[in-house]
XYZ file of C-alpha atoms in Angstrom:
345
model
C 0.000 0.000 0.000
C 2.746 2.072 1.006
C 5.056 1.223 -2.012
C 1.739 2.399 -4.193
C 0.947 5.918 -2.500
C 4.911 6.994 -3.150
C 3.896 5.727 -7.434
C 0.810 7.848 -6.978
C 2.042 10.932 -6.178
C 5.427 10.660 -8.520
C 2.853 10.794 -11.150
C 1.230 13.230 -9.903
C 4.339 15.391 -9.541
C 6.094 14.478 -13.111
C 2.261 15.357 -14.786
C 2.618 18.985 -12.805
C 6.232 19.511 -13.643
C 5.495 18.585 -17.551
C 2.390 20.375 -18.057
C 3.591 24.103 -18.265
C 6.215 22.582 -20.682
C 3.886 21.179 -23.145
C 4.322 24.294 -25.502
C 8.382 23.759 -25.960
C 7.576 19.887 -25.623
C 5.744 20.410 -28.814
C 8.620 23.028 -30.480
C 6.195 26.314 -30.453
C 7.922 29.087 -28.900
C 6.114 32.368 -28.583
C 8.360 35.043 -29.544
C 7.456 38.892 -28.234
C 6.118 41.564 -30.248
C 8.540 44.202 -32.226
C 8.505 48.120 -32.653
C 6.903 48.488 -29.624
C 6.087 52.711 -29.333
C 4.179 55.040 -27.875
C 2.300 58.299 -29.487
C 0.803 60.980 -27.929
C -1.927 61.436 -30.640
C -3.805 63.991 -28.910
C -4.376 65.947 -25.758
C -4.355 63.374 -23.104
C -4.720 60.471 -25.815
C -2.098 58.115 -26.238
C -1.834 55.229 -29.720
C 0.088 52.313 -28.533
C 1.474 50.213 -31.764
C 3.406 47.184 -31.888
C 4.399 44.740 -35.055
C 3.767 40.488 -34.961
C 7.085 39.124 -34.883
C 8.599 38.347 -37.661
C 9.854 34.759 -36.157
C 6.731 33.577 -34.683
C 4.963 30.318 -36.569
C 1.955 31.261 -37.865
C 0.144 27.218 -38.810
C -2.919 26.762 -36.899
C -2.472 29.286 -33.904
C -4.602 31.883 -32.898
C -2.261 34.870 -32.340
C -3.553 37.941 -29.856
C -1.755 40.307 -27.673
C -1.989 40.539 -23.728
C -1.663 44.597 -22.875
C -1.338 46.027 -19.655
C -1.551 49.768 -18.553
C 1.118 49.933 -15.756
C 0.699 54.103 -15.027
C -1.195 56.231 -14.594
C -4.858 54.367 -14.242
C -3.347 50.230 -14.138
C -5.592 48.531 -16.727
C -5.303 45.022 -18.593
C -6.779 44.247 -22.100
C -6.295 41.537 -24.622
C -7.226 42.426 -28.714
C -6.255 41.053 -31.840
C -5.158 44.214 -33.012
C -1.451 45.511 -33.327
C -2.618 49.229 -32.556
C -4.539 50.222 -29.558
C -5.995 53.978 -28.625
C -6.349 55.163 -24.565
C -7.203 58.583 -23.261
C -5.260 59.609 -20.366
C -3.956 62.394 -17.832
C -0.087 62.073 -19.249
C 1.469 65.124 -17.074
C 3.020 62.367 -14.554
C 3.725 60.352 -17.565
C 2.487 57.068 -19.260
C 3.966 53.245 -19.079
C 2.462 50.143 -20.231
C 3.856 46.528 -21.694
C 2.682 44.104 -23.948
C 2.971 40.643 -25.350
C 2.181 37.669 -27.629
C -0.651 35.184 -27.023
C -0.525 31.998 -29.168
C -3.880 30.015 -28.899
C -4.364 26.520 -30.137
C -7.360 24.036 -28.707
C -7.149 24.602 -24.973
C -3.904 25.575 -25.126
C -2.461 29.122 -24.140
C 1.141 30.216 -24.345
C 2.587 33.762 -23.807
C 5.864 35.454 -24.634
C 7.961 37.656 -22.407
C 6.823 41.411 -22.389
C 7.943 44.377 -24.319
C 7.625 47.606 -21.922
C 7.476 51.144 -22.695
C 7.034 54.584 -21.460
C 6.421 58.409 -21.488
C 8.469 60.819 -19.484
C 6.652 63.376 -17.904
C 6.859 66.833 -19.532
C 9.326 68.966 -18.721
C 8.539 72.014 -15.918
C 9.473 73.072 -12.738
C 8.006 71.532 -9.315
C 4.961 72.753 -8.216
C 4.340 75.425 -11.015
C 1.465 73.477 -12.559
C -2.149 74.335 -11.645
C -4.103 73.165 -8.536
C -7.592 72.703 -7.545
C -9.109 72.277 -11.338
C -12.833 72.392 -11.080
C -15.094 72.313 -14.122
C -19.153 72.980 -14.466
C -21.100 72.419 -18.057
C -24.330 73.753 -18.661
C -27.477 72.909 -21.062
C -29.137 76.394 -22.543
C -32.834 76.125 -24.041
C -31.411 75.714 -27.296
C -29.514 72.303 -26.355
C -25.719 73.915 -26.748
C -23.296 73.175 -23.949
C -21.299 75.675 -21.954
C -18.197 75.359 -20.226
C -16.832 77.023 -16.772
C -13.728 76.301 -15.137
C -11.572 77.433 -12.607
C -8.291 77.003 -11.094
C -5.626 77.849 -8.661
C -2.184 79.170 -9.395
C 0.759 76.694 -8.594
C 2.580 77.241 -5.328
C 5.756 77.148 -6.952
C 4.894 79.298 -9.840
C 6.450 82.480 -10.700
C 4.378 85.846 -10.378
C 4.540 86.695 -14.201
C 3.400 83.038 -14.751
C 0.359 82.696 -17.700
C -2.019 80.020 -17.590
C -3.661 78.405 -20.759
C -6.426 76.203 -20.791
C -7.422 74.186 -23.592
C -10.250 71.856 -23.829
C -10.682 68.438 -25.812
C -13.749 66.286 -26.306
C -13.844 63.343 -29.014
C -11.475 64.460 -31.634
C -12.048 68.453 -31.297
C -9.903 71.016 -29.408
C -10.171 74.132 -28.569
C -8.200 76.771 -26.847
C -10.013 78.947 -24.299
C -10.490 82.947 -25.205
C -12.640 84.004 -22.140
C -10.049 84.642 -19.443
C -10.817 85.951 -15.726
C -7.613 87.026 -13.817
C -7.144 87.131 -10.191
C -5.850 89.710 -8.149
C -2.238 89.181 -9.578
C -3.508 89.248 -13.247
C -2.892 85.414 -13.596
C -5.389 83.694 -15.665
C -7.538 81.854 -13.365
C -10.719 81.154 -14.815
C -12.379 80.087 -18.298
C -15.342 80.670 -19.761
C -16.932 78.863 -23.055
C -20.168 79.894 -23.770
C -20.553 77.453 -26.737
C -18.823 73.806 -26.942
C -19.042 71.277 -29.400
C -19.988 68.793 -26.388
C -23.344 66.842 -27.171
C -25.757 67.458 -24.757
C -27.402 63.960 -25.380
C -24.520 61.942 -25.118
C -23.674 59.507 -21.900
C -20.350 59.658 -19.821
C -18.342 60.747 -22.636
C -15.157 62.306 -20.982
C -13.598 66.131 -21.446
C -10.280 66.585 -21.663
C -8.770 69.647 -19.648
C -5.220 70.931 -20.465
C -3.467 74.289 -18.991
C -0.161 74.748 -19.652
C 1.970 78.390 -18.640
C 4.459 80.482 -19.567
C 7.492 82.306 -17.565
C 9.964 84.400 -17.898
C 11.702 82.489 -15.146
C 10.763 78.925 -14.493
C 9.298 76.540 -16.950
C 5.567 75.808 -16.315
C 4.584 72.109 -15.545
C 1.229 71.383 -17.987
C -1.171 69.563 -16.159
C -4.438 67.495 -17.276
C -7.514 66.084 -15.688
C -10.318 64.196 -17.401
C -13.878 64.781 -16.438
C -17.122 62.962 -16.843
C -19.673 65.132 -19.085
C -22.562 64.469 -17.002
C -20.656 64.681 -13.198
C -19.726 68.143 -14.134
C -23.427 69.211 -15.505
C -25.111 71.743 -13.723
C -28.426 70.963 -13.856
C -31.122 73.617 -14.954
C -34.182 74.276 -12.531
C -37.042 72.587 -12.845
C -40.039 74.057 -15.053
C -43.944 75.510 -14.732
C -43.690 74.598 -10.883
C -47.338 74.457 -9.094
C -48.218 74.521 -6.022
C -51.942 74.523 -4.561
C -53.998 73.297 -2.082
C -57.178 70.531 -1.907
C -58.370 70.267 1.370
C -55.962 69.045 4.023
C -53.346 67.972 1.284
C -50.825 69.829 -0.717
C -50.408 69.230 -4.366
C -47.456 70.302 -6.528
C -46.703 69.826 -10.302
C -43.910 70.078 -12.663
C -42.093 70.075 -15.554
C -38.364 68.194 -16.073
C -35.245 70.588 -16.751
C -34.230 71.736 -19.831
C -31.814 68.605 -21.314
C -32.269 66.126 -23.957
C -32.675 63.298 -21.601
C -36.167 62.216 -21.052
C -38.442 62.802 -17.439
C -37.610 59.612 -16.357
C -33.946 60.116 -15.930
C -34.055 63.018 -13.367
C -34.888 63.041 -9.480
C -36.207 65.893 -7.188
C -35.334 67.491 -3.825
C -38.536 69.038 -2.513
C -37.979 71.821 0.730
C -40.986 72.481 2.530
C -40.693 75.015 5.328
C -43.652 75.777 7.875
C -43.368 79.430 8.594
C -45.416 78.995 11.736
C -43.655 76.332 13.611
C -40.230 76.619 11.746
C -40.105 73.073 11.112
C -38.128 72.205 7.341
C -38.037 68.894 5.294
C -36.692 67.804 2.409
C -38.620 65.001 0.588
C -36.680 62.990 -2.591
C -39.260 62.367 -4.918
C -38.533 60.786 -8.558
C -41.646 61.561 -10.108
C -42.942 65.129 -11.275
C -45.878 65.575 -8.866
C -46.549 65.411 -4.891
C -49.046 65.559 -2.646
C -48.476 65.679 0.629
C -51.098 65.823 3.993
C -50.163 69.391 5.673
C -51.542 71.643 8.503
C -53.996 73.590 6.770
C -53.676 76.312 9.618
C -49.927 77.404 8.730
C -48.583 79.254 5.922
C -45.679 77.725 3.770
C -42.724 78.271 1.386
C -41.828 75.343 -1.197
C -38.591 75.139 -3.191
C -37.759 71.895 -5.654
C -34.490 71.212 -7.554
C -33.364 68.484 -9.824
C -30.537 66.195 -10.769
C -30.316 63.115 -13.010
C -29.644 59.807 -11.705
C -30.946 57.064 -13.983
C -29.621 57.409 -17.304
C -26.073 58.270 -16.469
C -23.773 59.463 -13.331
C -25.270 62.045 -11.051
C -24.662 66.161 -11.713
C -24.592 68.944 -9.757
C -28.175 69.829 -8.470
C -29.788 72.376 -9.700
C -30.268 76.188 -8.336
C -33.686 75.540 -6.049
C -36.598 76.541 -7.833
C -38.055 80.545 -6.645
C -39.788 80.242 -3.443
C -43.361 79.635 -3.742
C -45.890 80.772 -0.520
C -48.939 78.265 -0.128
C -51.560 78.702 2.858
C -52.664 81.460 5.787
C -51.963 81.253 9.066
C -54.554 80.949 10.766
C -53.673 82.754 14.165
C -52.366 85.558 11.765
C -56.154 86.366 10.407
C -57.266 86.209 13.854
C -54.991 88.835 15.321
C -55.629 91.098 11.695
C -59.864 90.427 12.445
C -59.330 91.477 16.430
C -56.939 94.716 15.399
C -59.620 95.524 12.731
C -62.644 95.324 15.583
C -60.799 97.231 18.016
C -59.725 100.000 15.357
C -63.671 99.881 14.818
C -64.573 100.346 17.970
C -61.472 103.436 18.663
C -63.131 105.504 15.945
């Protein structure tokens, strides 16, 4: 019995230590891919392009490539492709590796990598901008405005000049809106018109500012943001407020945007002037009703945000106040000071 476990689990060892060698037990090797580069393309926007090796068997093999993103967002991707496209913030740099799959039946062999990378641009430390903040907004007529602002970097000379360009899909555009701070740096933009699609989902902006000195070089910086987490949302529309009975009743209309009613939510503020008391009720549909105390007097406020049909915005502006009900211990102080004035003449 004994003399039988120790065959058993030779086997069992020799069929482990052969069966990662089954591709050079069969004469395949997988050779690495060639030409290896890296292209900045675009703002932020790297091409990645690489060449089969000219040794590698071809016969019956399935032949993709195993990439890998090492800097500065780690991601891992196979394609069949010898060219591959990724959008980026590249002012720390970009690195990334790739190699040969061979695929035949069940079996899968890889080559070694091939790495590559992008040195940061040049620039002194600290002279690139700080606390980038961006805000779109969605006019009546469906075209796309763009706001941001910024902070000067701490290391940055005083005669430094900020630029700020923007990207989205394949269009730039340089920003000629300026608002200086107290220093006369450029530290806001303005773009009252973009060519960014109101109707489209989670498409990304590309924001670039570079700067010129007369005595340090200026570090460009980058930051990608996601169309609809930087939309302000407009107000909602025709808001109506009434009362039936002991309930309160509001109505109305979505924001101005392309998206549909469904895709927006609603922050209603209801304040009771007579007993102070606030709440905030988060409704999703585009009326309320609500059972009140008929003898105060109130002021109601909605605003909006979308939620369903892509990433949440910035809410909106609250709506202009709106007064609904009397209170009642107000109308009887007015009918007593009316009697007694009554009564005094």
């Amino acid at each position: 019995m004994a003399s039988m476990t120790r065959v058993f689990l030779i086997l069992l060892w020799t069929t482990n230590m052969v069966q990662p060698n089954v591709p050079e037990a069969a004469g395949v090797q997988v050779f690495p891919p060639v030409n290896f580069t890296l292209t900045v393309s675009a703002l932020a926007q790297v091409l990645l392009h690489w060449k089969p090796n000219p040794n590698q068997e071809q016969k019956n093999y399935t032949i993709r490539y195993d990439v890998k993103i090492l800097s500065p967002v780690p991601e891992e991707y196979d394609t069949k492709k010898t060219h591959s496209i990724r959008t980026a913030a590249l002012h720390n740099g970009f690195s990334a590796r790739v190699r040969t799959l061979l695929l035949h039946n069940d079996l899968q062999m890889r080559s070694v990598w091939v790495k590559e990378k992008l040195l940061p641009p040049p620039g002194a430390a600290e002279t690139s901008v700080t606390n980038l903040s961006c805000v779109t907004r969605i006019s009546i007529s469906s075209n796309v405005s763009l706001h941001c602002t910024w902070l000067s970097g701490q290391g940055a000379p005083e005669d430094t000049e900020y630029f700020l360009f923007y990207r989205y899909e394949a269009y730039t555009e340089e920003c000629q809106d300026y608002i200086k701070d107290k220093w006369n740096r450029n530290t806001e933009c303005r773009f009252p018109v973009t060519r960014i699609h109101a109707e489209e989902v989670d498409n990304l902006i590309v924001i670039h500012i570079n700067g010129s000195s007369k005595y340090a070089a200026i570090k460009p910086f980058q930051q990608l943001f996601n169309q609809n987490a930087i939309e302000k949302v407009n107000v909602p529309r025709n808001v109506t407020v009434f009362l039936e009975q002991n309930d309160l009743l509001a109505t109305w209309e979505k924001p101005i945007s392309p998206f549909p009613k469904e895709c927006f939510e609603y922050e209603f503020y209801l304040f009771n002037l007579k007993s102070g008391n606030k709440q905030i009720l988060k409704i999703s549909s585009n009326d309320f009703r609500l059972r009140i105390d008929v003898t105060s007097r109130y002021s109601i406020q909605i605003r909006a945000n979308h939620h369903i049909c892509c990433v949440r915005g910035f809410w909106s502006d609250w709506s202009e106040i709106i007064y609904v009900g009397r209170n009642k211990l107000e109308n009887s102080i007015a009918w007593i000071l009316a009697v007694l004035c009554v009564f005094a003449c």
